[in-house]
PDB file of C-alpha atoms in Angstrom:
ATOM      1  CA  ARG T   1     124.251  75.976 215.673  1.00 87.00           C
ATOM      2  CA  ILE T   2     122.444  77.357 212.673  1.00 88.00           C
ATOM      3  CA  ILE T   3     120.683  79.954 214.771  1.00 91.00           C
ATOM      4  CA  ALA T   4     123.908  80.906 216.343  1.00 92.00           C
ATOM      5  CA  THR T   5     125.699  81.303 213.125  1.00 94.00           C
ATOM      6  CA  LEU T   6     122.913  83.312 211.495  1.00 94.00           C
ATOM      7  CA  GLU T   7     122.836  85.658 214.457  1.00 94.00           C
ATOM      8  CA  ARG T   8     126.639  86.272 214.065  1.00 95.00           C
ATOM      9  CA  VAL T   9     126.319  86.898 210.403  1.00 96.00           C
ATOM     10  CA  MET T  10     123.341  89.142 210.561  1.00 95.00           C
ATOM     11  CA  ALA T  11     125.029  91.202 213.242  1.00 95.00           C
ATOM     12  CA  GLY T  12     127.973  91.839 210.813  1.00 94.00           C
ATOM     13  CA  PRO T  13     128.379  94.689 208.430  1.00 94.00           C
ATOM     14  CA  TYR T  14     127.029  92.822 205.342  1.00 94.00           C
ATOM     15  CA  ASP T  15     124.638  94.404 203.001  1.00 94.00           C
ATOM     16  CA  ASP T  16     123.495  91.078 201.738  1.00 94.00           C
ATOM     17  CA  VAL T  17     123.465  87.683 203.269  1.00 95.00           C
ATOM     18  CA  ILE T  18     122.749  84.575 201.307  1.00 95.00           C
ATOM     19  CA  MET T  19     121.599  81.389 203.120  1.00 96.00           C
ATOM     20  CA  VAL T  20     122.241  78.194 200.995  1.00 97.00           C
ATOM     21  CA  ALA T  21     120.504  75.074 202.002  1.00 97.00           C
ATOM     22  CA  HIS T  22     120.777  71.571 200.536  1.00 97.00           C
ATOM     23  CA  SER T  23     118.479  68.547 200.849  1.00 97.00           C
ATOM     24  CA  PHE T  24     117.403  68.203 204.633  1.00 96.00           C
ATOM     25  CA  GLY T  25     119.070  71.644 205.269  1.00 96.00           C
ATOM     26  CA  THR T  26     116.257  73.183 203.608  1.00 97.00           C
ATOM     27  CA  VAL T  27     113.957  71.850 206.300  1.00 97.00           C
ATOM     28  CA  ILE T  28     116.323  73.436 208.904  1.00 96.00           C
ATOM     29  CA  ALA T  29     116.406  76.659 207.126  1.00 97.00           C
ATOM     30  CA  VAL T  30     112.592  76.965 206.801  1.00 97.00           C
ATOM     31  CA  ASP T  31     112.337  76.187 210.663  1.00 95.00           C
ATOM     32  CA  ALA T  32     115.076  78.826 211.580  1.00 96.00           C
ATOM     33  CA  LEU T  33     113.619  81.509 209.397  1.00 96.00           C
ATOM     34  CA  ARG T  34     110.124  80.907 210.437  1.00 95.00           C
ATOM     35  CA  GLU T  35     111.202  81.508 214.092  1.00 92.00           C
ATOM     36  CA  TRP T  36     113.732  84.394 213.178  1.00 94.00           C
ATOM     37  CA  PRO T  37     112.686  87.288 215.378  1.00 94.00           C
ATOM     38  CA  HIS T  38     114.338  90.171 213.524  1.00 93.00           C
ATOM     39  CA  ASP T  39     111.958  91.370 210.777  1.00 93.00           C
ATOM     40  CA  ALA T  40     114.488  93.908 209.343  1.00 93.00           C
ATOM     41  CA  ASP T  41     117.053  91.251 208.645  1.00 94.00           C
ATOM     42  CA  PHE T  42     114.843  89.704 205.910  1.00 95.00           C
ATOM     43  CA  ASN T  43     115.468  92.774 203.670  1.00 94.00           C
ATOM     44  CA  ARG T  44     118.970  91.712 203.296  1.00 94.00           C
ATOM     45  CA  LEU T  45     118.659  87.881 203.513  1.00 95.00           C
ATOM     46  CA  LYS T  46     118.323  85.728 200.419  1.00 96.00           C
ATOM     47  CA  LEU T  47     117.466  81.990 200.572  1.00 97.00           C
ATOM     48  CA  VAL T  48     118.676  79.563 198.073  1.00 98.00           C
ATOM     49  CA  THR T  49     117.371  75.877 198.395  1.00 98.00           C
ATOM     50  CA  LEU T  50     118.926  73.084 196.395  1.00 98.00           C
ATOM     51  CA  GLY T  51     117.254  69.781 196.046  1.00 97.00           C
ATOM     52  CA  SER T  52     114.762  70.218 198.843  1.00 98.00           C
ATOM     53  CA  PRO T  53     112.664  67.281 200.202  1.00 97.00           C
ATOM     54  CA  LEU T  54     110.079  69.701 201.717  1.00 97.00           C
ATOM     55  CA  ALA T  55     107.268  68.487 199.562  1.00 95.00           C
ATOM     56  CA  VAL T  56     107.474  64.785 200.863  1.00 94.00           C
ATOM     57  CA  MET T  57     108.439  65.886 204.313  1.00 95.00           C
ATOM     58  CA  SER T  58     105.708  68.573 204.645  1.00 93.00           C
ATOM     59  CA  HIS T  59     103.088  65.825 203.489  1.00 91.00           C
ATOM     60  CA  ARG T  60     104.189  63.599 206.283  1.00 93.00           C
ATOM     61  CA  SER T  61     104.494  66.323 209.001  1.00 95.00           C
ATOM     62  CA  PRO T  62     101.550  68.804 209.453  1.00 95.00           C
ATOM     63  CA  TRP T  63     103.883  70.898 211.721  1.00 96.00           C
ATOM     64  CA  LEU T  64     106.328  71.413 208.923  1.00 96.00           C
ATOM     65  CA  LYS T  65     103.581  72.115 206.402  1.00 96.00           C
ATOM     66  CA  GLY T  66     102.448  74.802 208.828  1.00 96.00           C
ATOM     67  CA  GLU T  67     105.806  76.256 209.050  1.00 96.00           C
ATOM     68  CA  LEU T  68     106.429  76.279 205.344  1.00 97.00           C
ATOM     69  CA  ASP T  69     102.916  77.680 204.406  1.00 97.00           C
ATOM     70  CA  ALA T  70     103.442  80.348 207.169  1.00 96.00           C
ATOM     71  CA  LEU T  71     106.806  81.347 205.893  1.00 96.00           C
ATOM     72  CA  LEU T  72     105.613  81.705 202.385  1.00 96.00           C
ATOM     73  CA  ALA T  73     102.381  83.611 203.461  1.00 95.00           C
ATOM     74  CA  GLU T  74     103.832  86.111 205.954  1.00 93.00           C
ATOM     75  CA  GLY T  75     105.891  87.886 203.260  1.00 92.00           C
ATOM     76  CA  ARG T  76     109.010  88.507 205.533  1.00 93.00           C
ATOM     77  CA  LEU T  77     111.340  86.763 203.227  1.00 94.00           C
ATOM     78  CA  LYS T  78     111.965  88.854 200.209  1.00 93.00           C
ATOM     79  CA  SER T  79     114.175  86.464 198.102  1.00 95.00           C
ATOM     80  CA  TRP T  80     114.123  82.688 197.742  1.00 97.00           C
ATOM     81  CA  ASP T  81     115.473  80.779 194.772  1.00 97.00           C
ATOM     82  CA  ASP T  82     114.591  77.091 194.701  1.00 98.00           C
ATOM     83  CA  TYR T  83     116.723  74.749 192.408  1.00 98.00           C
ATOM     84  CA  HIS T  84     115.267  71.111 191.745  1.00 97.00           C
ATOM     85  CA  SER T  85     115.740  68.485 189.133  1.00 96.00           C
ATOM     86  CA  GLY T  86     113.309  65.836 187.872  1.00 92.00           C
ATOM     87  CA  THR T  87     116.421  63.448 187.752  1.00 93.00           C
ATOM     88  CA  ASP T  88     117.071  63.921 191.314  1.00 94.00           C
ATOM     89  CA  TRP T  89     114.626  61.444 192.807  1.00 90.00           C
ATOM     90  CA  LEU T  90     115.118  62.752 196.392  1.00 92.00           C
ATOM     91  CA  CYS T  91     113.700  66.159 195.808  1.00 94.00           C
ATOM     92  CA  SER T  92     110.957  68.017 194.187  1.00 95.00           C
ATOM     93  CA  PRO T  93     109.855  71.741 193.872  1.00 97.00           C
ATOM     94  CA  VAL T  94     109.202  73.380 197.282  1.00 97.00           C
ATOM     95  CA  PRO T  95     105.239  73.297 197.443  1.00 96.00           C
ATOM     96  CA  GLY T  96     103.780  76.971 197.122  1.00 96.00           C
ATOM     97  CA  HIS T  97     107.260  78.499 196.236  1.00 97.00           C
ATOM     98  CA  ALA T  98     106.638  79.220 192.706  1.00 96.00           C
ATOM     99  CA  LYS T  99     103.510  80.802 193.311  1.00 95.00           C
ATOM    100  CA  THR T 100     104.953  83.268 195.969  1.00 95.00           C
ATOM    101  CA  PHE T 101     108.233  83.693 194.359  1.00 96.00           C
ATOM    102  CA  SER T 102     107.294  83.672 190.629  1.00 95.00           C
ATOM    103  CA  GLY T 103     110.361  83.244 188.387  1.00 94.00           C
ATOM    104  CA  HIS T 104     112.520  81.813 191.115  1.00 97.00           C
ATOM    105  CA  SER T 105     111.617  78.387 190.976  1.00 97.00           C
ATOM    106  CA  HIS T 106     114.414  76.796 188.745  1.00 97.00           C
ATOM    107  CA  ALA T 107     114.033  73.332 187.139  1.00 97.00           C
ATOM    108  CA  LEU T 108     117.417  71.740 186.325  1.00 96.00           C
ATOM    109  CA  ASP T 109     118.077  68.994 183.872  1.00 92.00           C
ATOM    110  CA  PHE T 110     120.829  66.857 185.273  1.00 90.00           C
ATOM    111  CA  GLU T 111     121.789  64.359 182.570  1.00 87.00           C
ATOM    112  CA  ALA T 112     122.379  61.119 184.435  1.00 86.00           C
ATOM    113  CA  PRO T 113     122.187  57.487 183.764  1.00 87.00           C
ATOM    114  CA  PHE T 114     119.342  55.435 185.555  1.00 90.00           C
ATOM    115  CA  ARG T 115     122.062  54.001 188.035  1.00 88.00           C
ATOM    116  CA  GLU T 116     122.913  57.611 189.225  1.00 89.00           C
ATOM    117  CA  ARG T 117     119.359  58.391 189.749  1.00 88.00           C
ATOM    118  CA  VAL T 118     118.438  55.348 191.616  1.00 87.00           C
ATOM    119  CA  THR T 119     121.537  55.651 193.954  1.00 88.00           C
ATOM    120  CA  GLY T 120     120.895  59.196 194.717  1.00 87.00           C
ATOM    121  CA  ARG T 121     124.098  60.537 193.273  1.00 89.00           C
ATOM    122  CA  THR T 122     122.090  63.105 191.130  1.00 91.00           C
ATOM    123  CA  HIS T 123     121.273  64.593 194.424  1.00 93.00           C
ATOM    124  CA  LEU T 124     124.800  66.027 194.709  1.00 92.00           C
ATOM    125  CA  LEU T 125     124.905  67.531 191.236  1.00 94.00           C
ATOM    126  CA  TYR T 126     123.819  70.957 192.424  1.00 95.00           C
ATOM    127  CA  TYR T 127     127.251  71.738 193.493  1.00 93.00           C
ATOM    128  CA  ARG T 128     128.541  71.322 189.954  1.00 93.00           C
ATOM    129  CA  ASP T 129     125.632  72.715 188.141  1.00 95.00           C
ATOM    130  CA  GLN T 130     126.839  75.914 186.084  1.00 95.00           C
ATOM    131  CA  THR T 131     123.252  77.652 186.476  1.00 95.00           C
ATOM    132  CA  VAL T 132     123.402  77.310 190.251  1.00 96.00           C
ATOM    133  CA  LEU T 133     127.098  78.214 190.728  1.00 95.00           C
ATOM    134  CA  THR T 134     126.587  81.237 188.341  1.00 95.00           C
ATOM    135  CA  ALA T 135     123.641  82.476 190.371  1.00 93.00           C
ATOM    136  CA  LEU T 136     125.440  82.112 193.747  1.00 93.00           C
ATOM    137  CA  ALA T 137     128.483  83.874 192.149  1.00 93.00           C
ATOM    138  CA  GLU T 138     126.476  86.779 190.705  1.00 89.00           C
ATOM    139  CA  ALA T 139     124.879  87.215 194.207  1.00 74.00           C
TER     140      ALA T 139
END
């Protein structure tokens, strides 16, 4: 469904397309974009990841690590902003992202009590964070 939706959107008359992926959706986004066959589409596509588990998952999966490393190395994706928080215990910065997309790895500070961190509730705070919302609205 993601590929079919992306195909429809990229076939449209849009100058810019923003793909926003949260949590496990960041894994799906990396896989979809790694396999995307239309190089020219990357000039108008911006990826935004929120609370990604790619660091842990790519450590556990050599296939995923290869997909992530290749997406970062091949240079087709022109824009990728990654938002993560140390108080979100279900995520970490995307490995290799800050080196490839300098200045586009954003550490957020969610003020949250210990209970919110342990239960994973901080993982949903990206949708309320003013920095994230402003960046998406400006785009």
